[in-house]
Coordinates of N, CA and C in Angstrom, one line a residue:
Chain A
X1 N 3.9 17.9 -4.1 CA 5.2 17.2 -4.2 C 5.4 15.9 -3.4
X2 N 5.8 15.0 -4.2 CA 5.7 13.6 -4.2 C 7.0 13.2 -2.9
X3 N 7.0 12.9 -1.8 CA 7.7 12.4 -0.9 C 8.6 11.4 -1.0
X4 N 8.1 10.3 -1.4 CA 9.1 9.3 -2.3 C 9.3 9.1 -3.6
X5 N 10.2 9.5 -4.2 CA 10.3 9.4 -5.7 C 10.9 7.9 -5.9
X6 N 10.4 6.7 -6.8 CA 10.9 5.9 -7.4 C 11.3 5.5 -8.6
X7 N 12.1 5.1 -9.2 CA 12.8 4.9 -10.3 C 13.4 3.6 -10.5
X8 N 13.3 3.1 -12.0 CA 12.4 3.8 -13.0 C 10.6 3.4 -12.7
X9 N 10.0 3.8 -13.5 CA 8.5 3.8 -13.3 C 8.3 2.6 -13.8
X10 N 8.8 2.1 -15.2 CA 8.6 1.0 -15.7 C 9.9 0.4 -16.3
X11 N 10.1 -1.3 -16.1 CA 11.3 -1.8 -16.0 C 10.9 -2.9 -16.5
X12 N 11.2 -3.4 -17.8 CA 10.8 -4.8 -18.9 C 12.2 -5.4 -19.1
X13 N 12.6 -6.7 -18.5 CA 13.9 -7.2 -18.9 C 13.6 -8.6 -19.1
X14 N 14.6 -9.5 -19.4 CA 14.6 -10.7 -20.0 C 14.8 -11.9 -18.5
X15 N 14.4 -12.8 -18.8 CA 14.5 -13.8 -17.4 C 16.2 -13.9 -17.2
X16 N 16.7 -13.7 -16.1 CA 18.2 -13.9 -15.9 C 18.9 -12.7 -15.8
X17 N 18.2 -11.6 -16.2 CA 18.8 -10.2 -15.9 C 18.9 -10.0 -14.6
X18 N 19.8 -9.1 -14.3 CA 19.9 -8.5 -12.8 C 19.3 -6.9 -12.9
X19 N 18.5 -6.7 -11.8 CA 17.9 -5.1 -11.7 C 17.9 -4.7 -10.8
X20 N 17.9 -3.2 -10.6 CA 18.1 -2.0 -9.3 C 16.7 -1.4 -9.6
X21 N 16.1 -1.2 -8.4 CA 15.2 0.0 -8.4 C 15.5 0.7 -7.3
X22 N 14.9 1.9 -7.3 CA 15.6 3.2 -6.2 C 14.3 3.8 -5.7
X23 N 14.5 4.2 -4.9 CA 13.6 4.9 -3.9 C 13.9 6.0 -3.2
X24 N 14.0 7.5 -3.6 CA 14.6 8.5 -3.0 C 13.7 9.2 -2.4
X25 N 14.5 10.1 -1.9 CA 13.6 11.4 -0.7 C 14.7 12.2 -0.7
X26 N 14.2 13.7 -0.3 CA 14.6 14.7 0.3 C 14.5 14.4 1.8
X27 N 13.9 13.8 2.2 CA 13.5 13.8 3.8 C 14.1 12.3 4.5
X28 N 14.4 12.4 5.5 CA 15.0 11.2 6.5 C 13.7 10.1 7.0
X29 N 13.8 9.3 6.8 CA 12.8 8.4 7.2 C 13.2 7.5 8.5
X30 N 12.6 7.3 9.5 CA 12.7 6.4 10.5 C 13.1 5.1 10.2
X31 N 11.9 4.7 9.1 CA 11.8 3.5 8.9 C 11.4 3.2 7.1
X32 N 12.0 2.3 6.3 CA 11.2 2.0 5.3 C 11.0 0.5 4.7
X33 N 9.9 0.4 3.9 CA 9.3 -1.0 4.0 C 9.6 -1.0 2.2
X34 N 9.5 -2.1 1.7 CA 9.3 -2.4 0.4 C 8.1 -3.5 0.4
X35 N 7.3 -3.3 -0.7 CA 6.0 -4.3 -0.8 C 5.8 -4.5 -2.2
X36 N 5.6 -5.8 -2.6 CA 5.3 -6.3 -4.1 C 3.9 -6.6 -4.1
X37 N 3.2 -5.8 -5.2 CA 1.8 -6.0 -5.5 C 1.7 -6.7 -6.9
X38 N 1.0 -7.7 -7.1 CA 0.6 -8.3 -8.4 C -0.6 -8.1 -8.6
X39 N -0.9 -8.0 -10.1 CA -2.1 -7.7 -10.5 C -3.6 -8.2 -9.7
X40 N -4.4 -7.2 -9.4 CA -5.5 -7.7 -8.9 C -5.5 -8.1 -7.4
X41 N -4.3 -8.0 -6.8 CA -4.1 -8.2 -5.5 C -3.6 -7.0 -4.7
X42 N -3.8 -7.2 -3.4 CA -3.1 -6.0 -2.4 C -1.4 -6.1 -2.5
X43 N -0.8 -5.2 -1.9 CA 0.8 -5.4 -1.5 C 0.7 -6.2 -0.3
X44 N 2.2 -6.9 -0.7 CA 2.5 -7.7 0.3 C 4.1 -7.4 0.8
X45 N 4.1 -7.4 2.0 CA 5.5 -6.9 2.4 C 6.7 -7.7 2.1
X46 N 7.5 -7.0 1.6 CA 8.8 -7.8 1.5 C 9.9 -7.9 2.6
X47 N 10.3 -6.4 3.0 CA 11.0 -6.2 4.1 C 10.8 -5.0 4.5
X48 N 11.5 -4.7 6.0 CA 11.7 -3.4 6.4 C 12.8 -2.9 6.9
X49 N 13.4 -2.0 6.5 CA 14.8 -1.6 7.1 C 14.6 -0.3 8.0
X50 N 15.6 -0.4 8.7 CA 15.3 0.7 9.9 C 16.8 1.7 10.2
X51 N 17.7 0.9 10.0 CA 19.3 1.5 10.4 C 20.0 1.8 9.0
X52 N 20.4 3.1 8.8 CA 21.1 3.8 7.9 C 22.3 2.7 7.6
X53 N 22.2 2.6 6.2 CA 23.4 1.5 5.8 C 22.9 0.1 5.8
X54 N 21.9 -0.3 6.4 CA 21.5 -1.7 6.8 C 21.4 -2.4 5.4
X55 N 21.7 -3.5 5.0 CA 21.5 -4.4 4.0 C 20.8 -5.6 4.4
X56 N 19.6 -6.1 3.4 CA 19.1 -7.3 4.2 C 18.8 -7.9 2.8
X57 N 18.9 -9.3 3.0 CA 18.7 -10.3 1.7 C 17.5 -10.9 1.7
X58 N 16.7 -11.2 0.7 CA 15.6 -12.4 0.7 C 15.8 -13.0 -0.3
X59 N 16.5 -14.1 -0.5 CA 17.0 -15.0 -1.5 C 17.9 -14.0 -2.6
X60 N 17.0 -13.8 -3.5 CA 17.7 -13.1 -4.7 C 17.5 -11.8 -4.7
X61 N 16.7 -11.3 -3.8 CA 16.6 -9.6 -3.4 C 17.5 -9.3 -2.2
X62 N 17.7 -8.4 -2.8 CA 19.1 -7.4 -1.6 C 18.4 -5.8 -1.7
X63 N 18.0 -5.6 -0.5 CA 17.5 -4.4 -0.3 C 18.6 -3.5 0.9
X64 N 18.9 -2.0 0.2 CA 19.6 -1.2 1.1 C 19.2 -0.4 1.5
X65 N 19.4 0.3 2.8 CA 18.9 1.5 3.3 C 20.1 2.4 3.3
X66 N 20.0 3.6 2.6 CA 20.8 4.5 2.7 C 21.6 5.1 3.8
X67 N 22.9 5.6 4.0 CA 23.6 5.7 5.5 C 22.6 7.0 6.1
X68 N 22.1 7.9 5.1 CA 21.5 9.0 5.8 C 19.7 8.5 6.0
X69 N 19.6 7.6 5.7 CA 17.9 7.2 5.7 C 17.2 8.2 4.9
X70 N 17.7 8.4 3.6 CA 16.8 9.1 3.0 C 16.5 8.6 1.7
X71 N 17.0 7.1 1.4 CA 16.9 6.4 0.2 C 17.0 4.9 0.4
X72 N 16.5 4.2 -0.5 CA 16.8 3.0 -0.5 C 16.9 2.4 -2.0
X73 N 17.6 0.8 -2.0 CA 17.3 0.4 -3.4 C 17.0 -0.9 -3.0
X74 N 16.5 -1.6 -4.0 CA 16.0 -3.0 -4.1 C 16.9 -3.8 -5.3
X75 N 17.7 -4.3 -5.2 CA 18.2 -5.2 -6.4 C 17.8 -6.9 -6.4
X76 N 17.6 -7.1 -7.8 CA 17.2 -8.6 -8.0 C 18.3 -9.2 -8.9
X77 N 18.6 -10.3 -8.7 CA 19.5 -11.2 -9.2 C 18.8 -12.3 -9.8
X78 N 19.3 -12.1 -11.4 CA 18.8 -13.5 -11.9 C 17.3 -13.2 -12.1
X79 N 16.8 -12.2 -12.5 CA 15.2 -12.0 -12.4 C 14.5 -13.0 -13.2
X80 N 13.3 -13.6 -12.5 CA 12.6 -14.6 -13.2 C 11.0 -14.2 -13.2
X81 N 10.5 -14.8 -14.4 CA 9.1 -13.9 -14.4 C 8.4 -13.9 -13.1
X82 N 8.3 -14.9 -12.4 CA 7.6 -14.8 -10.9 C 8.0 -13.4 -10.4
X83 N 8.9 -12.8 -10.4 CA 9.1 -11.3 -9.9 C 8.2 -10.3 -10.6
X84 N 7.9 -10.7 -11.6 CA 7.0 -9.6 -12.1 C 6.0 -9.0 -11.0
X85 N 5.8 -7.4 -11.1 CA 4.8 -7.0 -10.4 C 5.1 -5.6 -10.1
X86 N 4.5 -5.0 -9.2 CA 4.6 -3.5 -9.1 C 5.3 -3.4 -7.4
X87 N 6.3 -2.7 -7.6 CA 7.1 -2.6 -6.2 C 6.9 -1.6 -5.7
X88 N 6.7 -1.4 -4.3 CA 6.3 0.2 -3.9 C 7.3 0.2 -2.6
X89 N 7.8 1.3 -2.6 CA 8.5 1.6 -1.3 C 7.6 2.5 -0.2
X90 N 7.8 2.3 1.0 CA 7.0 3.0 1.5 C 7.4 3.4 3.2
X91 N 7.3 4.8 3.6 CA 8.7 5.1 4.6 C 7.7 5.7 5.9
X92 N 8.1 5.7 6.7 CA 7.4 6.3 8.2 C 8.5 7.5 8.8
X93 N 8.1 8.7 8.9 CA 8.7 9.7 9.6 C 8.6 9.9 11.0
X94 N 9.6 9.8 11.6 CA 9.8 10.4 13.0 C 8.5 9.1 13.8
X95 N 8.3 9.8 14.8 CA 7.3 8.8 15.5 C 5.9 9.0 14.8
X96 N 5.9 9.5 13.6 CA 4.4 9.0 12.9 C 4.2 7.7 12.2
X97 N 3.5 6.8 12.6 CA 3.3 5.5 12.2 C 2.7 5.5 10.7
X98 N 2.1 6.6 10.3 CA 1.4 6.5 8.9 C 2.4 6.5 7.9
X99 N 2.3 5.4 6.9 CA 3.2 5.2 5.8 C 2.8 5.8 4.8
X100 N 4.0 6.4 3.9 CA 3.8 7.4 2.8 C 4.4 6.2 1.8
X101 N 3.6 6.0 0.5 CA 4.4 5.2 -0.5 C 4.8 6.1 -1.7
X102 N 5.5 5.5 -2.3 CA 5.9 6.2 -3.9 C 5.0 5.4 -4.7
X103 N 5.6 5.8 -5.9 CA 4.5 5.7 -7.1 C 4.7 4.0 -7.5
X104 N 5.7 3.7 -7.3 CA 5.9 2.4 -7.5 C 6.9 2.0 -8.7
X105 N 7.3 0.9 -8.8 CA 7.9 0.6 -10.1 C 7.5 -0.9 -10.7
X106 N 7.0 -0.6 -12.2 CA 6.1 -1.8 -12.6 C 7.0 -2.5 -13.3
X107 N 7.5 -3.7 -12.9 CA 8.4 -4.7 -13.1 C 7.9 -5.8 -14.2
X108 N 8.7 -6.0 -15.6 CA 8.1 -7.2 -16.1 C 9.0 -7.9 -16.3
X109 N 9.4 -9.2 -16.1 CA 10.2 -10.2 -16.6 C 9.9 -11.2 -17.4
X110 N 10.5 -11.2 -18.6 CA 9.7 -12.0 -19.8 C 10.7 -13.0 -19.9
X111 N 10.0 -14.0 -20.1 CA 10.5 -15.6 -20.1 C 11.5 -15.5 -21.2
Chain B
X1 N -9.9 -19.4 5.2 CA -9.0 -18.8 5.8 C -8.3 -17.6 5.4
X2 N -9.0 -16.5 4.8 CA -8.3 -15.3 4.2 C -8.2 -14.4 5.6
X3 N -7.0 -13.5 5.0 CA -6.4 -13.0 6.4 C -7.6 -11.5 6.5
X4 N -7.5 -10.7 5.2 CA -8.2 -9.5 5.3 C -9.0 -9.9 4.0
X5 N -10.3 -9.5 4.2 CA -11.3 -10.0 3.3 C -12.2 -8.5 3.0
X6 N -12.4 -8.3 1.7 CA -13.2 -7.0 1.2 C -14.2 -7.5 0.3
X7 N -15.5 -6.9 0.4 CA -16.7 -7.1 -0.4 C -17.2 -5.7 -0.8
X8 N -17.5 -5.3 -2.0 CA -17.4 -6.4 -2.9 C -16.3 -6.1 -3.6
X9 N -15.7 -7.1 -4.7 CA -14.6 -6.9 -5.3 C -14.3 -6.0 -6.4
X10 N -15.4 -5.8 -7.0 CA -15.9 -5.1 -7.9 C -17.3 -4.3 -7.6
X11 N -17.2 -2.9 -7.9 CA -18.5 -2.0 -7.7 C -18.2 -0.9 -8.7
X12 N -19.7 -1.3 -9.6 CA -19.8 -0.1 -10.8 C -21.2 0.7 -10.3
X13 N -21.2 1.8 -10.6 CA -22.2 2.5 -10.2 C -22.5 3.9 -10.5
X14 N -23.5 4.7 -10.6 CA -23.7 6.2 -11.2 C -23.3 7.2 -10.5
X15 N -22.9 8.2 -10.8 CA -22.6 9.3 -10.1 C -23.8 9.9 -8.9
X16 N -23.6 10.4 -8.0 CA -24.5 10.7 -7.1 C -24.7 9.5 -6.0
X17 N -24.7 8.2 -6.3 CA -25.0 7.3 -5.6 C -24.6 7.3 -4.2
X18 N -25.1 6.5 -3.4 CA -24.2 6.3 -2.2 C -23.6 4.7 -1.8
X19 N -22.5 4.6 -1.7 CA -22.3 3.1 -1.6 C -21.4 2.6 -0.3
X20 N -21.2 1.4 0.1 CA -20.3 1.2 1.1 C -19.5 0.1 0.7
X21 N -18.1 -0.1 1.2 CA -17.5 -1.1 1.0 C -17.1 -1.6 2.6
X22 N -17.0 -2.8 2.5 CA -16.9 -3.6 3.7 C -15.6 -4.5 3.9
X23 N -15.1 -4.4 5.1 CA -13.6 -5.2 5.2 C -13.5 -5.9 6.8
X24 N -13.1 -7.0 6.6 CA -12.9 -8.2 8.0 C -11.6 -8.3 7.7
X25 N -11.2 -8.5 9.1 CA -9.9 -9.2 9.2 C -9.9 -10.2 10.1
X26 N -9.3 -11.4 9.9 CA -9.5 -12.8 11.1 C -7.9 -12.8 11.6
X27 N -6.9 -11.9 11.7 CA -5.7 -11.9 12.2 C -5.8 -11.4 13.8
X28 N -6.5 -10.9 14.2 CA -6.6 -10.6 15.6 C -5.8 -9.2 15.9
X29 N -5.8 -8.8 14.6 CA -5.1 -7.2 14.6 C -6.1 -6.1 15.3
X30 N -5.6 -5.0 16.0 CA -6.2 -4.0 16.3 C -6.1 -2.7 15.9
X31 N -5.4 -2.8 14.6 CA -5.3 -1.3 14.0 C -5.7 -1.7 12.4
X32 N -6.7 -1.0 11.8 CA -7.2 -1.4 10.4 C -7.0 0.2 9.7
X33 N -6.7 0.0 8.3 CA -6.5 1.1 7.2 C -7.7 1.2 6.2
X34 N -7.7 2.4 5.9 CA -8.1 2.1 4.2 C -7.3 3.3 3.6
X35 N -7.0 2.5 2.3 CA -6.0 3.0 1.0 C -6.7 3.3 0.0
X36 N -6.7 4.3 -0.8 CA -6.8 4.6 -1.9 C -5.7 4.6 -3.0
X37 N -6.1 3.6 -4.2 CA -5.0 3.4 -5.1 C -5.5 4.0 -6.7
X38 N -4.9 5.1 -7.1 CA -5.4 5.9 -8.3 C -4.9 4.9 -9.6
X39 N -5.4 5.5 -10.9 CA -5.3 4.8 -12.0 C -3.5 4.8 -12.3
X40 N -2.9 5.7 -11.6 CA -1.3 5.7 -12.0 C -0.6 4.6 -10.8
X41 N -1.4 4.1 -10.0 CA -1.0 3.1 -9.1 C -0.4 3.8 -7.6
X42 N -1.2 5.0 -7.3 CA -0.3 5.4 -6.2 C -1.3 5.3 -5.2
X43 N -0.6 4.8 -4.1 CA -1.4 4.3 -3.1 C -1.2 5.5 -1.9
X44 N -2.4 5.8 -1.3 CA -2.7 6.8 -0.2 C -3.5 6.7 0.8
X45 N -3.0 6.6 1.8 CA -3.8 6.4 3.0 C -4.9 7.1 3.2
X46 N -6.3 6.8 3.9 CA -7.2 7.6 3.9 C -7.3 7.8 5.6
X47 N -7.7 6.5 5.9 CA -8.1 6.8 7.3 C -7.2 5.2 7.9
X48 N -7.4 5.5 9.4 CA -6.8 4.6 10.2 C -7.2 4.3 11.3
X49 N -7.8 3.3 12.0 CA -8.6 3.1 13.5 C -7.7 2.0 14.1
X50 N -7.6 2.1 15.3 CA -6.8 1.4 16.2 C -7.9 1.0 17.6
X51 N -8.3 0.1 17.8 CA -9.1 -0.6 18.8 C -10.6 0.3 18.8
X52 N -11.0 0.5 17.3 CA -12.4 1.0 17.1 C -12.0 2.5 17.3
X53 N -11.2 3.4 17.5 CA -10.8 4.5 17.6 C -10.3 5.4 16.3
X54 N -10.6 6.3 15.5 CA -10.2 7.0 14.7 C -8.8 7.9 15.1
X55 N -7.5 7.3 14.5 CA -6.3 7.8 14.7 C -5.8 8.4 13.6
X56 N -5.9 8.3 12.3 CA -5.7 9.0 11.0 C -6.7 9.2 10.1
X57 N -6.9 10.5 9.9 CA -7.9 10.8 9.1 C -7.2 11.8 7.9
X58 N -6.7 11.6 6.9 CA -6.2 12.5 5.7 C -7.1 13.3 5.4
X59 N -6.6 14.1 4.6 CA -7.5 15.1 4.1 C -8.5 14.4 2.5
X60 N -9.6 14.1 3.3 CA -10.6 13.1 2.4 C -11.7 13.8 2.4
X61 N -12.2 14.0 1.2 CA -13.8 14.6 1.5 C -14.9 14.1 2.6
X62 N -15.6 14.9 3.2 CA -16.4 14.4 4.2 C -17.6 13.4 3.8
X63 N -17.6 13.1 2.3 CA -18.3 12.2 1.5 C -17.9 11.1 2.0
X64 N -16.9 10.8 2.7 CA -16.5 9.3 3.0 C -16.4 9.3 4.4
X65 N -17.1 8.3 4.9 CA -17.3 8.0 6.4 C -16.7 6.7 6.7
X66 N -15.7 6.4 7.2 CA -15.6 4.9 7.9 C -16.2 4.5 9.0
X67 N -16.5 3.4 9.5 CA -17.1 2.9 10.5 C -16.6 1.6 10.9
X68 N -16.0 1.8 12.1 CA -15.5 0.4 12.9 C -16.5 -0.1 13.8
X69 N -17.3 -1.2 13.5 CA -18.1 -1.7 14.7 C -17.4 -2.5 15.6
X70 N -16.1 -3.0 15.3 CA -15.3 -4.0 16.3 C -14.3 -4.0 15.7
X71 N -13.3 -4.5 16.4 CA -11.7 -4.4 15.8 C -11.5 -5.3 14.5
X72 N -12.4 -6.2 14.4 CA -12.0 -6.9 13.3 C -12.7 -6.5 11.9
X73 N -13.6 -5.2 12.0 CA -14.2 -4.9 11.1 C -14.1 -3.4 10.9
X74 N -13.9 -3.0 9.5 CA -13.8 -1.7 9.2 C -14.6 -1.2 7.8
X75 N -15.6 -0.5 8.1 CA -16.5 -0.2 6.6 C -16.0 1.0 6.4
X76 N -16.4 1.2 4.8 CA -16.4 2.7 4.1 C -17.6 2.9 3.6
X77 N -18.0 4.1 4.0 CA -19.2 4.3 3.3 C -18.9 5.7 2.5
X78 N -19.6 5.8 1.1 CA -19.3 7.0 0.6 C -20.4 7.7 -0.1
X79 N -20.6 8.6 0.4 CA -22.0 9.6 0.0 C -21.6 9.9 -1.5
X80 N -22.6 10.5 -2.4 CA -23.0 11.4 -3.4 C -21.6 11.1 -4.5
X81 N -21.3 10.0 -5.0 CA -20.3 9.5 -5.4 C -19.8 10.6 -6.8
X82 N -18.5 10.6 -6.9 CA -18.4 11.1 -8.0 C -17.2 10.8 -9.0
X83 N -17.2 11.1 -10.3 CA -16.0 10.4 -11.1 C -14.7 10.1 -10.5
X84 N -14.3 11.2 -9.7 CA -12.8 11.3 -9.3 C -12.9 10.2 -8.2
X85 N -13.9 9.6 -7.9 CA -13.7 8.6 -6.6 C -13.5 7.3 -7.2
X86 N -13.4 7.1 -8.7 CA -13.0 5.7 -9.3 C -11.7 5.4 -8.9
X87 N -11.4 4.2 -8.3 CA -10.0 4.1 -8.1 C -10.2 2.5 -7.3
X88 N -8.9 2.1 -7.0 CA -9.3 0.8 -6.3 C -8.8 1.2 -4.7
X89 N -9.9 0.6 -4.0 CA -9.7 0.9 -2.6 C -9.2 -0.5 -1.8
X90 N -8.3 0.0 -1.0 CA -7.5 -1.4 -0.2 C -7.9 -1.0 1.2
X91 N -8.1 -2.3 2.1 CA -8.4 -2.4 3.4 C -6.9 -3.0 3.8
X92 N -6.7 -2.8 5.2 CA -5.3 -3.4 5.6 C -5.3 -3.5 7.1
X93 N -4.5 -4.3 7.5 CA -4.6 -4.2 9.1 C -3.0 -4.7 9.9
X94 N -2.9 -4.1 10.9 CA -1.8 -4.8 11.3 C -2.0 -4.9 13.0
X95 N -0.8 -5.2 13.6 CA -0.7 -5.3 15.2 C -0.1 -4.2 15.9
X96 N -0.9 -3.5 16.4 CA -0.4 -2.3 16.7 C 0.0 -1.4 15.6
X97 N 0.3 0.1 16.1 CA 0.2 1.3 15.4 C 1.7 1.6 14.9
X98 N 2.8 0.6 15.4 CA 4.1 1.3 14.9 C 4.4 0.8 13.5
X99 N 4.8 1.8 12.7 CA 5.2 1.7 11.3 C 6.1 0.6 11.2
X100 N 6.8 -0.1 12.1 CA 7.5 -1.3 11.7 C 6.6 -2.6 11.7
X101 N 5.2 -2.4 12.1 CA 4.5 -3.8 11.9 C 4.1 -3.9 10.4
X102 N 4.2 -5.0 10.1 CA 3.7 -5.5 8.8 C 2.3 -5.0 8.6
X103 N 1.7 -4.3 7.5 CA 0.5 -4.2 7.2 C 0.0 -5.7 6.2
X104 N -1.2 -6.0 6.5 CA -1.5 -7.0 5.6 C -2.8 -6.2 4.8
X105 N -2.6 -6.2 3.7 CA -3.8 -5.9 2.7 C -4.6 -6.9 1.9
X106 N -6.0 -6.2 2.2 CA -7.0 -7.1 1.4 C -6.8 -7.0 0.0
X107 N -7.5 -7.8 -0.9 CA -7.5 -7.7 -2.3 C -7.8 -6.6 -3.0
X108 N -8.7 -5.6 -2.4 CA -8.9 -4.4 -3.1 C -10.5 -4.4 -3.6
X109 N -10.9 -3.5 -3.6 CA -12.4 -3.2 -4.3 C -12.1 -2.3 -5.4
X110 N -12.3 -2.5 -6.3 CA -12.5 -1.5 -7.9 C -13.5 -0.9 -7.9
X111 N -13.5 0.2 -7.6 CA -14.9 1.3 -7.6 C -15.0 1.7 -8.9
X112 N -15.8 1.6 -9.7 CA -15.8 2.6 -11.3 C -17.4 3.5 -10.9
X113 N -17.1 4.9 -11.0 CA -18.2 5.7 -11.0 C -18.3 6.0 -12.6
X114 N -19.5 6.2 -12.8 CA -20.1 6.4 -14.4 C -20.8 7.7 -14.5

């Protein structure tokens, strides 16, 4: 059973479009992180959210942590080809510092 | 000035062989990790060391043996390689064990077992 479900699994859009990817679970997480991974490289942290209902913005990226801390979303405004990559959410439960990763959303932004 | 480095980048070997992957970080972190990413991009933690002490040991075959000679290095030795071991292995490091701390990942080692 996958603890963190990400959707969609694949997303191909045109430059300038908006998009949202989701990370859902039936479990409560004490914190949740979003990473972006480019081909041939390791994941790079984008943001960490810890408070239910929290919203964080990073330029054109908006991250939201669900009120119940069971889900999160990543919204990208006016996507650019440089946003292309694999977006991974990762959560930690309780005092456990181990991160559990979702299977990722592979985003392709076409020029 | 690479933060987390891994060698080799690519490793192609035959079933049954023994191989090692090396990881070094120059960030001064005290916690290091090994992750396995399968062909479907699923990233799963294997091991974690804090100050050279093993703190996370997931359900991994005992053919996999991590070794941390010092805080800056975490190596992974794999005995009797199997086809299912083919994957990309990522090393990562963080300052402390809190899940709030950013984990810095290396570029990965793509292991192919023939």
